[in-house]
Structures are given as structure tokens and as C-alpha cells.
XYZ file of C-alpha atoms in Angstrom:
758
model
C -109.013 12.362 224.274
C -110.196 8.800 223.608
C -113.322 6.999 224.771
C -115.687 9.947 224.242
C -117.591 8.843 221.127
C -115.562 10.974 218.760
C -115.240 8.387 215.954
C -119.037 7.797 215.765
C -119.524 11.574 215.748
C -117.192 11.936 212.785
C -118.900 9.017 211.015
C -122.298 10.667 211.358
C -120.978 13.960 210.035
C -119.461 12.162 207.066
C -122.802 10.500 206.317
C -124.593 13.853 206.358
C -121.997 15.378 204.076
C -121.820 12.352 201.758
C -118.088 11.968 202.313
C -116.112 8.785 201.879
C -113.033 7.668 203.837
C -112.378 6.468 207.368
C -111.725 7.482 210.925
C -109.626 5.728 213.558
C -107.909 6.160 216.899
C -104.156 6.131 216.984
C -101.612 6.863 219.689
C -101.678 10.567 218.760
C -105.482 11.099 218.899
C -107.998 10.647 216.089
C -107.000 10.376 212.425
C -109.497 11.058 209.639
C -109.187 10.412 205.905
C -112.062 12.186 204.188
C -112.796 12.306 200.444
C -115.285 14.759 198.915
C -115.684 18.273 197.576
C -113.703 21.140 199.002
C -116.847 22.788 200.404
C -117.891 19.580 202.118
C -114.455 19.096 203.668
C -114.531 22.675 204.920
C -117.882 22.058 206.588
C -116.540 18.877 208.151
C -113.604 20.727 209.704
C -115.848 23.502 210.977
C -118.406 21.172 212.507
C -115.783 18.937 214.111
C -114.691 21.933 216.178
C -118.161 23.314 216.826
C -120.200 20.115 217.540
C -117.821 17.778 219.224
C -119.215 15.314 221.859
C -119.614 16.556 225.408
C -116.588 14.757 226.770
C -114.294 15.500 223.842
C -111.428 17.947 224.110
C -110.044 19.284 220.825
C -106.674 20.893 221.185
C -105.755 21.251 217.520
C -107.013 20.137 214.130
C -104.330 19.607 211.475
C -105.503 19.232 207.885
C -103.524 18.577 204.743
C -104.276 17.333 201.258
C -103.476 13.758 200.334
C -104.169 11.435 197.409
C -105.472 8.182 198.924
C -107.088 5.390 196.924
C -110.742 6.162 196.209
C -113.173 4.705 198.749
C -116.853 3.975 198.238
C -118.030 4.593 201.817
C -117.036 6.123 205.118
C -116.110 3.676 207.885
C -114.625 3.385 211.321
C -111.476 1.290 211.130
C -109.396 -0.480 213.725
C -107.238 1.609 216.082
C -103.576 1.827 215.295
C -100.796 1.774 217.883
C -97.720 3.907 217.374
C -94.180 3.130 218.476
C -93.396 3.534 222.179
C -92.828 7.173 223.004
C -95.021 8.428 220.179
C -98.320 8.793 222.018
C -100.130 12.061 221.607
C -103.554 11.145 222.935
C -104.773 10.425 226.453
C -107.525 8.649 228.281
C -110.210 10.806 229.880
C -111.243 10.906 233.528
C -114.194 8.936 234.851
C -117.543 10.742 234.700
C -121.011 10.248 236.201
C -124.055 8.622 234.582
C -125.436 10.741 231.751
C -129.165 11.689 231.495
C -129.783 9.227 228.621
C -128.436 6.337 230.681
C -130.411 7.497 233.710
C -133.598 7.391 231.618
C -132.876 3.807 230.643
C -131.784 2.800 234.125
C -135.191 3.727 235.565
C -137.398 2.572 232.681
C -138.937 -0.802 233.616
C -139.461 -1.613 229.903
C -135.801 -1.076 229.026
C -133.505 -4.072 228.964
C -131.023 -2.136 231.130
C -133.550 -1.349 233.856
C -131.645 -1.201 237.137
C -128.422 -2.384 235.443
C -125.642 -1.399 237.853
C -123.061 -0.946 235.085
C -125.003 1.078 232.514
C -122.778 3.344 230.420
C -122.357 4.801 226.941
C -119.900 6.933 225.039
C -121.027 10.002 227.050
C -120.495 8.641 230.549
C -118.973 6.112 232.858
C -115.461 4.887 233.720
C -112.428 5.698 231.599
C -109.167 6.112 233.535
C -109.950 3.542 236.222
C -110.675 0.730 233.719
C -108.079 1.364 231.041
C -104.755 -0.522 230.836
C -103.269 1.094 227.737
C -104.026 3.218 224.656
C -105.558 3.129 222.112
C -108.741 2.970 224.192
C -110.365 -0.248 222.924
C -112.343 -2.861 224.872
C -109.524 -5.459 224.914
C -107.370 -2.959 226.800
C -109.986 -2.271 229.514
C -111.229 -4.297 232.441
C -114.380 -4.995 230.423
C -112.330 -7.369 228.203
C -113.486 -10.527 230.047
C -117.144 -9.644 229.344
C -117.976 -10.650 225.772
C -120.816 -8.600 224.275
C -124.119 -10.360 223.914
C -125.840 -10.161 220.474
C -127.966 -7.135 221.469
C -125.020 -5.176 222.861
C -122.880 -6.180 219.866
C -125.499 -4.780 217.472
C -125.444 -1.453 219.363
C -121.689 -1.456 219.390
C -121.553 -1.876 215.604
C -124.348 0.580 214.770
C -123.042 4.060 213.914
C -126.438 5.569 214.720
C -126.425 4.270 218.284
C -124.862 6.234 221.134
C -123.150 3.020 222.235
C -121.360 2.729 218.870
C -117.834 1.716 219.913
C -118.667 2.400 223.568
C -115.888 0.242 224.983
C -117.423 -0.196 228.435
C -120.930 -0.992 227.226
C -122.694 -4.047 228.639
C -126.087 -5.204 229.925
C -127.480 -7.607 232.542
C -126.880 -10.489 230.118
C -123.227 -9.889 229.333
C -121.922 -7.440 231.909
C -120.383 -7.575 235.382
C -122.544 -8.618 238.319
C -123.049 -7.308 241.859
C -122.509 -9.360 244.982
C -123.142 -8.601 248.656
C -121.074 -10.541 251.166
C -120.320 -10.423 254.822
C -116.706 -10.003 255.995
C -116.231 -13.792 256.089
C -117.029 -13.989 252.398
C -120.477 -15.500 252.770
C -123.079 -14.237 250.267
C -125.983 -12.314 251.756
C -129.266 -13.477 250.313
C -131.620 -11.310 248.290
C -131.256 -8.484 245.797
C -127.827 -6.930 246.423
C -129.048 -3.339 246.276
C -132.115 -3.958 248.417
C -130.118 -5.948 251.021
C -127.403 -3.254 251.131
C -130.011 -0.541 251.792
C -131.473 -2.743 254.556
C -128.084 -3.030 256.208
C -127.491 0.732 256.028
C -130.926 1.435 257.522
C -130.065 -0.987 260.319
C -126.937 0.984 261.200
C -124.355 -1.197 259.475
C -121.160 0.005 257.785
C -120.995 -1.253 254.202
C -117.995 -1.046 251.865
C -119.403 -0.091 248.440
C -117.295 -0.462 245.295
C -117.305 2.674 243.186
C -115.230 3.798 240.177
C -111.742 4.075 241.695
C -112.199 1.781 244.694
C -114.427 1.278 247.707
C -116.231 3.776 249.897
C -117.186 3.070 253.492
C -120.846 4.037 253.857
C -123.310 4.369 256.702
C -126.506 6.254 257.462
C -125.362 9.844 258.132
C -128.350 10.508 260.389
C -127.613 7.625 262.794
C -125.233 8.916 265.440
C -124.268 5.439 266.619
C -123.350 4.274 263.102
C -121.237 7.378 262.500
C -119.506 7.008 265.856
C -118.806 3.324 265.140
C -117.272 4.231 261.760
C -115.075 6.810 263.469
C -113.909 4.336 266.067
C -113.234 1.550 263.621
C -111.426 3.794 261.141
C -109.502 5.546 263.955
C -110.700 8.929 262.702
C -111.390 10.976 265.769
C -112.728 14.298 264.510
C -111.811 14.653 260.813
C -114.992 15.418 258.905
C -116.781 12.893 256.709
C -118.426 13.679 253.355
C -122.035 12.755 252.675
C -123.891 11.631 249.560
C -127.450 12.704 248.765
C -129.821 11.791 245.951
C -129.810 15.383 244.605
C -129.199 18.979 245.562
C -132.767 19.324 246.881
C -132.092 16.584 249.438
C -129.182 18.620 250.840
C -131.305 21.704 251.564
C -131.988 20.858 255.218
C -128.288 20.497 255.950
C -126.341 22.936 253.790
C -126.689 26.114 251.751
C -126.189 25.590 248.010
C -125.867 28.580 245.652
C -126.004 28.438 241.854
C -122.233 28.007 241.390
C -122.088 25.263 244.004
C -125.008 23.438 242.424
C -123.229 23.433 239.061
C -120.245 21.794 240.746
C -122.384 19.229 242.535
C -124.279 18.283 239.405
C -121.310 18.414 237.029
C -120.299 15.215 235.265
C -117.226 14.986 237.528
C -119.368 14.596 240.678
C -116.784 15.883 243.186
C -117.178 16.355 246.905
C -118.116 20.049 247.277
C -117.514 21.897 250.532
C -120.704 23.705 251.510
C -121.780 25.960 254.393
C -123.827 24.049 256.924
C -127.309 25.031 257.957
C -127.711 25.702 261.697
C -129.736 22.510 262.186
C -127.124 20.254 260.583
C -125.175 19.707 263.811
C -128.134 17.991 265.461
C -129.450 16.359 262.272
C -126.082 14.823 261.354
C -124.376 14.101 264.686
C -120.707 13.421 264.448
C -120.368 13.817 260.658
C -118.347 17.074 260.685
C -118.026 17.892 264.411
C -117.619 21.553 265.224
C -117.184 22.727 261.603
C -119.112 25.271 259.611
C -118.662 23.391 256.325
C -119.824 19.995 255.154
C -118.493 18.012 252.180
C -121.351 16.768 250.008
C -121.591 14.835 246.775
C -124.240 13.388 244.494
C -124.311 9.810 243.138
C -121.364 9.023 240.874
C -122.189 5.513 239.663
C -125.302 3.523 238.769
C -124.797 1.579 241.979
C -125.153 4.746 244.046
C -128.178 5.815 242.031
C -129.813 2.416 242.567
C -129.480 2.704 246.355
C -131.440 5.954 246.327
C -133.881 4.486 243.797
C -134.476 1.571 246.151
C -135.062 3.967 249.025
C -137.639 5.793 246.864
C -139.484 2.459 246.354
C -138.285 1.950 242.742
C -140.409 4.539 240.938
C -140.586 4.395 237.114
C -139.027 7.287 235.195
C -136.666 10.002 236.353
C -138.947 12.546 238.023
C -137.931 11.225 241.428
C -134.314 12.291 240.760
C -135.281 15.923 241.451
C -137.448 15.279 244.487
C -136.055 15.669 248.032
C -135.166 12.443 249.757
C -134.349 11.840 253.416
C -131.654 9.205 252.820
C -128.229 10.656 253.434
C -125.131 8.481 253.448
C -121.651 9.037 254.839
C -119.250 8.243 251.978
C -115.617 8.104 252.953
C -112.670 6.433 251.220
C -112.248 2.843 252.292
C -108.660 2.947 253.568
C -107.390 2.184 257.034
C -104.870 4.535 258.647
C -104.261 6.883 255.717
C -103.372 4.066 253.334
C -104.443 4.031 249.615
C -108.102 3.361 248.838
C -109.079 -0.330 248.671
C -109.833 -1.385 245.099
C -110.834 -5.073 244.991
C -112.809 -7.566 247.020
C -109.872 -9.668 248.209
C -108.074 -6.558 249.366
C -111.220 -5.327 251.065
C -111.736 -8.574 252.970
C -108.239 -8.215 254.384
C -107.716 -4.474 254.873
C -111.260 -3.626 255.944
C -111.684 -6.464 258.407
C -112.949 -4.990 261.625
C -114.083 -1.821 259.890
C -116.851 -2.846 257.430
C -119.751 -5.163 258.202
C -120.349 -6.144 254.567
C -119.062 -5.612 251.018
C -121.127 -4.543 248.045
C -118.735 -5.749 245.379
C -118.686 -6.525 241.672
C -116.431 -8.351 239.226
C -115.350 -5.408 237.021
C -111.772 -4.804 237.997
C -110.631 -1.368 239.116
C -107.390 -1.025 237.160
C -106.322 2.195 238.886
C -107.229 3.519 242.302
C -108.751 6.959 242.280
C -110.065 8.921 245.276
C -112.855 11.512 245.119
C -112.029 15.019 244.129
C -112.716 17.751 246.715
C -113.357 21.387 245.818
C -115.371 24.445 246.644
C -116.677 27.627 245.057
C -114.632 30.663 246.115
C -116.244 33.955 245.012
C -117.623 32.162 241.939
C -114.277 30.538 241.110
C -113.531 26.849 241.605
C -110.790 26.036 244.114
C -109.469 22.508 244.339
C -108.708 20.977 247.696
C -107.964 17.649 246.026
C -107.871 17.016 242.260
C -108.601 13.420 241.508
C -111.563 11.420 240.172
C -113.383 13.259 237.379
C -110.524 15.648 236.718
C -107.274 13.673 236.734
C -105.380 12.793 234.619
C -106.757 15.442 232.236
C -103.885 17.451 230.847
C -102.894 20.968 231.883
C -101.585 22.963 228.946
C -98.074 24.352 229.430
C -96.778 27.643 227.958
C -94.418 25.704 225.700
C -93.203 22.205 224.897
C -90.115 20.652 226.391
C -88.474 17.333 227.182
C -90.460 14.620 228.932
C -90.195 15.219 232.655
C -91.304 12.891 235.430
C -91.815 14.820 238.672
C -92.274 12.926 241.935
C -93.991 15.734 243.867
C -94.107 16.323 247.590
C -94.124 14.094 250.652
C -97.666 15.063 251.756
C -100.795 14.938 249.554
C -98.638 13.456 246.921
C -99.331 13.374 243.203
C -96.869 12.758 240.363
C -96.638 14.664 237.098
C -95.545 13.522 233.664
C -95.122 15.962 230.797
C -95.473 15.296 227.089
C -94.851 18.060 224.646
C -96.724 21.084 225.929
C -99.004 19.059 228.235
C -98.625 18.128 231.882
C -100.542 15.143 233.249
C -101.026 15.155 237.030
C -101.937 11.833 238.551
C -104.934 11.400 240.792
C -104.394 11.864 244.510
C -101.862 9.449 245.988
C -101.716 10.572 249.641
C -99.150 11.174 252.378
C -96.005 9.118 251.827
C -95.643 8.069 255.454
C -96.565 4.382 255.160
C -95.387 1.517 252.997
C -98.694 1.042 251.219
C -98.895 4.627 249.986
C -95.234 4.608 248.941
C -95.950 1.466 246.879
C -98.963 3.218 245.377
C -96.776 6.071 244.284
C -94.373 3.637 242.550
C -97.367 1.973 240.895
C -98.761 5.322 239.726
C -95.439 6.364 238.197
C -95.285 3.232 236.076
C -98.942 3.413 235.105
C -98.718 7.022 233.977
C -95.668 6.335 231.842
C -97.267 3.238 230.295
C -100.616 4.932 229.680
C -99.065 7.984 228.002
C -96.414 5.833 226.225
C -93.557 8.177 226.970
C -90.077 7.670 228.361
C -88.917 10.364 230.800
C -85.820 12.316 229.885
C -85.513 14.199 233.206
C -86.578 13.338 236.757
C -87.577 16.185 239.092
C -87.944 16.019 242.855
C -88.088 18.000 246.088
C -84.954 19.422 247.703
C -85.519 17.460 250.923
C -83.253 14.367 250.857
C -85.261 12.359 253.403
C -88.613 12.516 251.581
C -89.664 9.171 250.144
C -90.653 11.027 246.978
C -87.081 12.269 246.656
C -85.539 8.870 247.309
C -87.943 7.241 244.829
C -87.070 9.822 242.202
C -83.337 9.307 242.669
C -83.760 5.556 242.510
C -85.830 5.773 239.324
C -83.303 8.113 237.716
C -80.381 5.817 238.647
C -82.192 2.759 237.333
C -82.879 4.455 233.957
C -79.734 6.515 233.725
C -81.550 9.891 233.762
C -80.467 13.328 234.976
C -82.256 14.806 237.978
C -83.350 18.303 238.973
C -83.937 19.158 242.637
C -86.530 21.939 243.078
C -86.996 23.883 246.318
C -90.486 23.262 247.658
C -91.782 26.844 247.608
C -90.215 27.561 244.232
C -92.274 24.581 242.999
C -95.457 26.067 244.503
C -95.001 29.294 242.578
C -93.838 27.552 239.379
C -96.995 25.405 239.406
C -99.162 28.512 239.478
C -97.159 30.126 236.667
C -97.377 26.937 234.580
C -101.139 26.623 234.735
C -101.577 30.311 233.873
C -99.116 30.048 230.991
C -96.977 32.807 232.543
C -93.308 32.794 231.471
C -92.286 36.187 232.793
C -90.852 37.212 236.136
C -93.164 37.150 239.157
C -93.134 37.979 242.825
C -93.932 34.670 244.484
C -95.774 34.436 247.797
C -95.609 30.961 249.321
C -97.555 30.318 252.524
C -97.751 26.801 253.866
C -96.830 24.449 256.698
C -93.257 23.588 255.836
C -90.714 22.915 253.130
C -86.950 22.558 253.224
C -85.274 25.846 252.300
C -82.124 26.256 250.239
C -80.320 27.155 253.455
C -81.322 23.902 255.164
C -83.941 25.543 257.412
C -87.692 24.947 257.518
C -89.473 27.543 255.391
C -93.182 28.312 254.989
C -93.751 32.053 254.714
C -91.696 33.258 251.765
C -91.392 36.087 249.282
C -89.583 34.795 246.198
C -88.442 36.330 242.938
C -89.169 33.634 240.352
C -88.329 33.603 236.671
C -88.636 30.131 235.208
C -85.918 27.912 236.704
C -84.413 30.888 238.616
C -85.545 31.636 242.142
C -84.265 34.049 244.780
C -85.594 34.505 248.312
C -86.449 38.177 248.918
C -88.033 37.903 252.329
C -89.558 35.617 254.934
C -91.710 35.606 258.029
C -89.840 36.048 261.264
C -89.033 32.483 262.276
C -90.593 31.002 265.411
C -89.075 28.233 267.524
C -90.818 24.850 267.343
C -90.516 23.370 270.850
C -90.339 19.620 270.358
C -89.739 19.913 266.594
C -92.463 18.199 264.545
C -94.517 17.704 267.697
C -95.145 21.469 267.755
C -96.895 21.111 264.369
C -99.432 18.745 266.008
C -99.872 20.571 269.316
C -100.784 24.248 268.812
C -100.376 25.041 272.533
C -96.618 24.597 271.981
C -96.609 27.263 269.300
C -98.591 29.514 271.627
C -95.918 28.891 274.268
C -93.254 29.812 271.731
C -94.987 33.173 271.162
C -95.004 33.894 274.894
C -91.320 33.072 275.069
C -90.450 35.259 272.073
C -92.405 38.208 273.549
C -90.673 38.049 276.904
C -93.389 36.157 278.789
C -91.767 32.758 278.980
C -92.199 32.712 282.769
C -95.993 32.565 282.228
C -95.916 29.372 280.122
C -96.254 26.802 282.932
C -99.188 28.633 284.502
C -100.810 29.615 281.186
C -101.099 26.109 279.787
C -102.477 23.163 281.693
C -100.798 20.660 279.376
C -98.540 18.062 280.869
C -94.931 19.088 280.383
C -95.584 22.825 279.918
C -92.801 23.590 282.423
C -90.442 21.411 280.363
C -91.417 23.239 277.179
C -90.646 26.560 278.891
C -87.203 25.267 279.816
C -86.583 23.947 276.290
C -87.321 27.383 274.889
C -84.982 29.096 277.317
C -82.162 26.648 276.660
C -82.974 26.307 272.914
C -83.123 22.525 273.255
C -84.914 20.741 270.389
C -86.407 24.050 269.236
C -85.663 24.368 265.521
C -86.884 27.586 263.947
C -89.318 27.846 261.050
C -90.771 30.691 258.991
C -93.931 28.633 258.490
C -97.235 30.444 258.064
C -98.997 27.295 259.140
C -97.329 27.521 262.533
C -98.543 31.121 262.851
C -102.115 29.869 262.514
C -101.398 27.137 265.018
C -100.052 29.708 267.482
C -103.191 31.781 267.020
C -105.417 28.724 267.696
C -103.419 27.889 270.830
C -103.509 31.476 272.164
C -107.242 31.773 271.532
C -107.981 28.428 273.192
C -109.543 27.020 270.027
C -107.279 24.010 269.698
C -104.478 22.633 271.847
C -103.950 19.235 270.160
C -104.881 18.610 266.546
C -106.838 15.478 265.649
C -106.192 15.947 261.919
C -103.993 18.109 259.711
C -104.836 21.846 259.597
C -107.593 21.510 262.217
C -106.255 24.452 264.199
C -106.132 26.739 261.203
C -109.668 25.697 260.164
C -110.991 26.507 263.633
C -109.361 29.936 263.648
C -110.789 30.653 260.168
C -114.334 29.635 261.058
C -114.275 31.602 264.318
C -113.383 34.648 262.205
C -116.131 33.810 259.713
C -118.762 33.800 262.478
C -117.815 37.302 263.495
C -117.366 38.719 260.006
C -120.719 37.383 258.751
C -122.457 39.230 261.568
C -120.338 42.325 262.050
C -118.172 42.703 258.968
C -114.396 42.848 258.842
C -112.782 44.556 261.816
C -109.944 47.011 261.313
C -106.396 45.610 261.410
C -104.592 45.845 264.739
C -102.525 49.061 264.812
C -98.868 48.164 264.994
C -99.701 44.496 264.478
C -96.681 43.810 262.265
C -93.125 45.005 261.599
C -91.211 44.789 258.315
C -87.509 45.183 258.823
C -84.930 46.385 256.238
C -84.111 42.742 255.311
C -87.747 42.251 254.225
C -88.573 40.111 257.208
C -92.243 40.223 258.275
C -92.628 40.028 262.070
C -96.114 39.038 263.219
C -95.306 38.771 266.924
C -97.192 41.992 267.866
C -100.337 40.489 266.342
C -99.897 37.118 268.005
C -99.123 38.673 271.406
C -102.406 40.592 271.259
C -104.395 37.328 270.958
C -103.360 35.978 274.335
C -106.304 35.691 276.752
C -108.710 37.410 274.351
C -112.193 37.341 275.839
C -114.042 37.766 272.553
C -112.574 34.837 270.673
C -114.468 35.189 267.410
C -113.736 38.899 267.246
C -110.049 38.270 267.991
C -109.892 35.626 265.249
C -111.452 38.079 262.804
C -108.957 40.775 263.767
C -106.154 38.240 263.368
C -107.259 37.647 259.769
C -107.754 41.330 259.014
C -104.317 42.159 260.375
C -102.672 39.212 258.581
C -104.188 40.269 255.268
C -103.036 43.865 255.808
C -99.562 42.763 256.872
C -99.092 40.416 253.925
C -100.401 43.072 251.579
C -97.962 45.650 252.932
C -95.132 43.162 252.703
C -95.919 42.183 249.062
C -96.487 45.787 247.906
C -93.196 46.989 249.361
C -91.295 44.128 247.669
C -93.105 44.619 244.377
C -92.216 48.284 244.366
C -88.631 47.701 245.406
C -88.064 45.064 242.701
C -90.278 46.625 239.997
C -92.602 43.618 239.793
C -96.308 43.904 238.918
C -97.444 40.264 238.941
C -97.832 38.178 242.077
C -98.150 34.382 241.901
C -99.019 32.519 245.066
C -99.243 28.965 246.327
C -99.165 26.859 249.468
C -101.807 25.211 251.603
C -102.570 28.355 253.666
C -104.350 29.702 250.584
C -107.106 27.192 251.208
C -108.169 29.730 253.841
C -110.952 31.602 252.062
C -110.701 34.737 254.195
C -106.976 35.003 253.518
C -107.298 34.301 249.782
C -110.193 36.639 249.083
C -108.984 39.403 251.390
C -105.459 39.441 250.105
C -106.484 39.276 246.441
C -108.729 42.302 246.940
C -105.940 44.159 248.753
C -103.340 43.550 246.072
C -105.575 44.121 243.072
C -106.768 47.403 244.547
C -103.166 48.512 244.522
C -102.693 47.589 240.871
C -100.979 44.225 241.104
C -101.964 41.252 238.954
C -102.595 38.135 241.043
C -102.102 34.573 239.734
C -103.679 31.959 241.988
C -104.102 28.201 241.491
C -107.296 27.312 239.648
C -106.734 23.943 237.915
C -105.042 22.376 240.914
C -104.934 22.714 244.679
C -102.750 25.493 246.151
C -101.409 22.822 248.514
C -98.760 20.194 248.060
C -100.724 18.214 245.424
C -99.667 20.811 242.877
C -95.944 20.689 243.720
C -95.251 18.030 241.077
C -96.443 20.335 238.291
C -94.134 23.093 239.561
C -91.176 20.694 239.731
C -91.839 19.592 236.159
C -92.113 23.160 234.880
C -88.866 24.213 236.584
C -87.109 21.158 235.146
C -88.334 21.980 231.629
C -87.099 25.540 231.921
C -83.790 24.502 233.464
C -82.895 22.983 230.113
C -83.201 26.456 228.572
C -80.493 27.970 230.782
């Protein structure tokens, strides 16, 4: 990993040990030539592993004897580029401001006091400012900013923590902030102070961060939040908030020790936290009707300075731990699901009519990068979205293979590029349903290949021929004359989990999600698979339900509820049961089987439950129905504990088909909605456990790997894991990536690598 202060660290060790030689970056990593006694060299090797800088990642240390020309000192020499395709190193993710830089930032006597771009070898941007490796200043977006004499002295001094800190700068030689209105006119005054004034007055300000702009407003002002929703066309989807520190979040959310570690970690992700009862009134419209709230702490000096300004610019860092009442909505600056806006000119165009002003700067964002989103699940980290702070850090594979470029899924897209025994997943790209996001995927593919300096040998893609990701993969392969591997969607989910756990053996795969094209041309989503590397066989599936109206049924849960009534012999009740316009037409469609494709999707089972319980008839954002069913169950379980599963709530036939219609039928017209939602979860966990255990016994399998977006449901994940482990099965679940479609690219790549072994 480059850009983490490793060369200065080696230099200082060499000085202590009176060694001569040199250290440099090359395309493979860090190369050291050290001359001295055998004992000193042995100490150097030991301490390199034991005392490496915070951001460094040491995979291997290879040492061999050589006979170089004698040197009189130890020095850091210029980086060396290797031939294309030879790279073995990588650039690290962006990280938050380190404590040393925070101390300088708020020290009025320091020359970097309130410097909005303060950084050192231990913190700051990496991925989003780097154009190519080796990681040197000329190959970053800091190249236009020549170091002033003071910064140059620090950069050349091996004893300084900014020794070869490629993004270092100061108010004299660094980038500058600017605050403008949406017509491009500069707003007078200190940019930070004026921005805070606008936010306090209820304005929406686009603030440039590490990987692009956020849209920010005062989270406690209902009118400002409502205005942001209206302008961004985001009806009910929750917003995340930013606070000065964990203590400032206490009135709004519960934060345990594990969650605080995530919040305060150098990656600074958005962490999903359980809301306090008073949060609904205190933060009107931020996360309407939900039990969880996404929260984050400041990621850049700019964010820190806004909270510092609100605190009246105190000297020192004590204020950083004191509660503060300023709370800001921070949501990606992107209209209509498009990629995040990354520069001022783009912001002026794409955010017109959304933002009131832009807090911009002249350090270019080379690569867009959205915030990461995760949560603590029984003390384990679960990714919802793996992006800034984590991507593109490598995931170690069980073995090396050819270079594979995998184009991922259609929704929540990311791409994956392998190199040796490492897999590099890109930051979040998004849903490939608009031209801008599709162009962003193309841009990301080229950037990843350039940055890692590899040439793909195989291209992997989804089985669905109409996905843009598939079409882009086939076009790329044709352009470069490369072979392709098509990977069934749910096979890829299970393969991704196996890859990150380093598991090469046979597993029983449990894939639960919204949809994916099956090998038989049908829509799958509740599958039991036998997976062994590139080999996959379907052992069982959920009983398929009709989707009246096709894809429309995935957006309108009442239609799935109507499908359940039809399938249980109560189709005549549909028109009277649902007040929706066209309910009589839907009933007729189901009888005549018109535009009612069938799907084994688990996601549609949750939608049906939400429709039957009256929790959601039309979704305003993806997975809203499932989230509402889950939180209704949480409310009951937290007070009363888990209810017993519904007797006779499921049927498993001889073909290993799991039929959940008895469970769904029992939900109709339930009077105790929360209790019914809890029983739904208890029965679903029991049914899935029974299904998996029977298949594991029948096929002599002892390891279960799972994947799919339904495993973002905490009740399902925790309950099913406990069930299966109590019966002696080993469970492999996603940990380094989301269980949803963002991890599909890794699974595609791993299947493609193993397909070459057949």
C-alpha cells in the first residue's frame, strides 16, 4: 500500500540501526536495499512487520542476500515504475483527519491553523486524488500546487511526519476554499463562517468532500429538510446526519461501544444506529417512520471547521469531545440516482434548483467516491455499502489466478478486478438505470485497470443479457479480444462469500434476494444451491409467486398481497380487500395469468407480508416494505421476546421446494400488526432452518454460505445463524462486503478464476 509513510518509517529504522542503503516505491510495493550486520538486518525485518505505520498493510516480506555497491548512508530514492501489467502495489482508501493534524488545525499558533486541506502521511485523501502509481505528488491532483519553502522542508525531512507526504500543503501553497451562489457569484466573507450562516438560515449548501459533494442542511429544521426532499425528489428515503462527535449524537440515537468504534474509525462511514424515542420530533423528516438513523462524524478538515465555527473557534482540541447541538443532514449530491457530483462546474449544472450555494475548492476530485454505510450486527461489522474509506482495498483470495475483470450486477453496481491472489472491488457505482451511472461504470473500469496497471485476461458478467453491466462486459471483451464467463446471479452471491472467507470446498448456498435471472430463464430469489468453485447446481427454491404487473409488483406490495390471496383460493376477495385503483383488474390478471410472471424471490415474500399487514402498499424507495416489516417485528420482540413459529406455517415438498403460503395467509387482516410481523420472522427463520438442515443432511454438506440483500435484515441473519449453528452447521456470511448486489462482482471474478481450473 502506497501513500502511508512507509518509506520514512523504514528510513528512521535504518538510522536507529546504523544501516546504509535505500528505500523506494515501485509498482510492486516498497523495495529496500539495506547494508549492515546480520543481526541488524534481522532486527530491521522484525520491526518492519511489528511497527509499521497505522495505514500500512504488509502482506508479505521477501528478503534475499545481494551484493550491491557499498553505500555510505541510507536514503529515500525516487520511485520506479515497472512495465505495464507488472504492478503489485495499490493505492489506499481515503481516511479522516488524524489526531496530530487535528491538534495543528485548532492551534492558533500553528501555521496550519484552520487550514481546510491539512493532511500528513497518516491521514487524508489517497484514492480520490491519485491518477496512477507509484503514488507521487506529480501523479495526484496536488500536482498544480507547488510546495512553499516551509512545506518543502517538511517534505524533505525524514524526521517529519510529512516526509514525502504527497498531499501535504498549507495556506500559502495549497488549494483554497470558495463559497458561491448557484449563479457563480462569490459570497463575501470567510467561506466557512458564511457557509455556517447559510445553514443556520435554512439554506441547502453543496459541500465538496473527498469523493464529491454532499448536500447539507440543518437537520433540526423541518422546513429545510422538507425542501431538500422536494428538490431532490426523495419522498421518504432516509437521510444521514453528521455530528461533531459521538457525544453530540446521544439525544438522537443509541451508540454502544462497537458502534462508537465504527463511527470514530479512520474510515468515517455512515453507521446505522437505533434512534432514541425523541428523535422523531427532534429531527423531523430526516428518517420518517424508521427505527434507525444513519450517522457519521466529520471526514474532512472542511467538515471539522464547520463544527469548530459553530463552537466559536475554541483553541485546542478539548471541544472535539464536548456535545454540540449542530446536526447536519449529509446526503450525496446527485439528482435522480445519478453519480455523485465531483467538481464545481458539474455542480453548477446538475445541482441547479437543488442547492442554494456551493462550498467548493480547487483540489480536483480525480475519482468519485460515495460514503460507506455499515452497521454493527451482534458485534460484527456488516456492510450495506462498501465505498469511501474501504474501497478499493484488496480482498485476499484463496489462490492466485488470471486477471479477471468482473462487471457486477445491474443494481448497486461495483466492478471487480483481480491481480494475483487479490481482488479489488471498486467504490459504489450505483444502479445502472440511467446514462450517467452507466458512463460512471465505464469510467471506473478504465480507472481501476490503469491504477492497478493490469490487463484483464477474462471478462465476467451476469447471466442476464439485458443488463447494462452484461452489455458493457461483452463490448469490452469484444473490443479487447477477451473470453467471457457468464455467472448466474445467485451463484455469484455464494461465490463472493466463499471468496472472502478463503473457502475452496463444497458448500450449501442459501441465496435470498429480490431477483436474479435463473439458469432456466425464470426470475429467482430464494434458492438453495450446491456450489463448488465454478460448479453450481440448484437443489431447491421457494415456491414461486405470481407478480401481477411484472416489475410493477416489486414496487407495489399490495399487488404481492393480492397474489397471495389468489394463490390461497381467496382471489374473489381482492377487489374488496384492497382500495387501490385497479384492484379488480389485478384480480382478473391473476385468474387469466396475464402479465403475471412467477418468481421465487424472497424479497417479494417480504413485500407480500407488508401488503397483507397494511404496513406498505406503495414503496417510495427500494426495500422500504421489507424494512417496515422488520422494524414492526423489532418493536414486538424488544418488548415481548421472540414468539413461537406458526404451527404448519410452511411446507417442504419432495422436490425441496419451500412453500410459505400458509405463513403469508395467516397475516391477512392481523389485528396485532407488530406481533404478526414478529411471528412472520420467527416462522421464516424456522422454515429456512428446516429447509437448509434437510438439504444439508440429504447432500452430506456441513458448511452453509449465504448471500443476497435479504440478509441485511438483522432479525433474519441473527436468528437463522443461531438456528443453523445450534444444529452443527458452519455458517459463512459476508463480512468484508455487503450481502447485497454490490458483492456480486467479486463472486463473478472468483467463479471465472476457478472456471479456468476445470
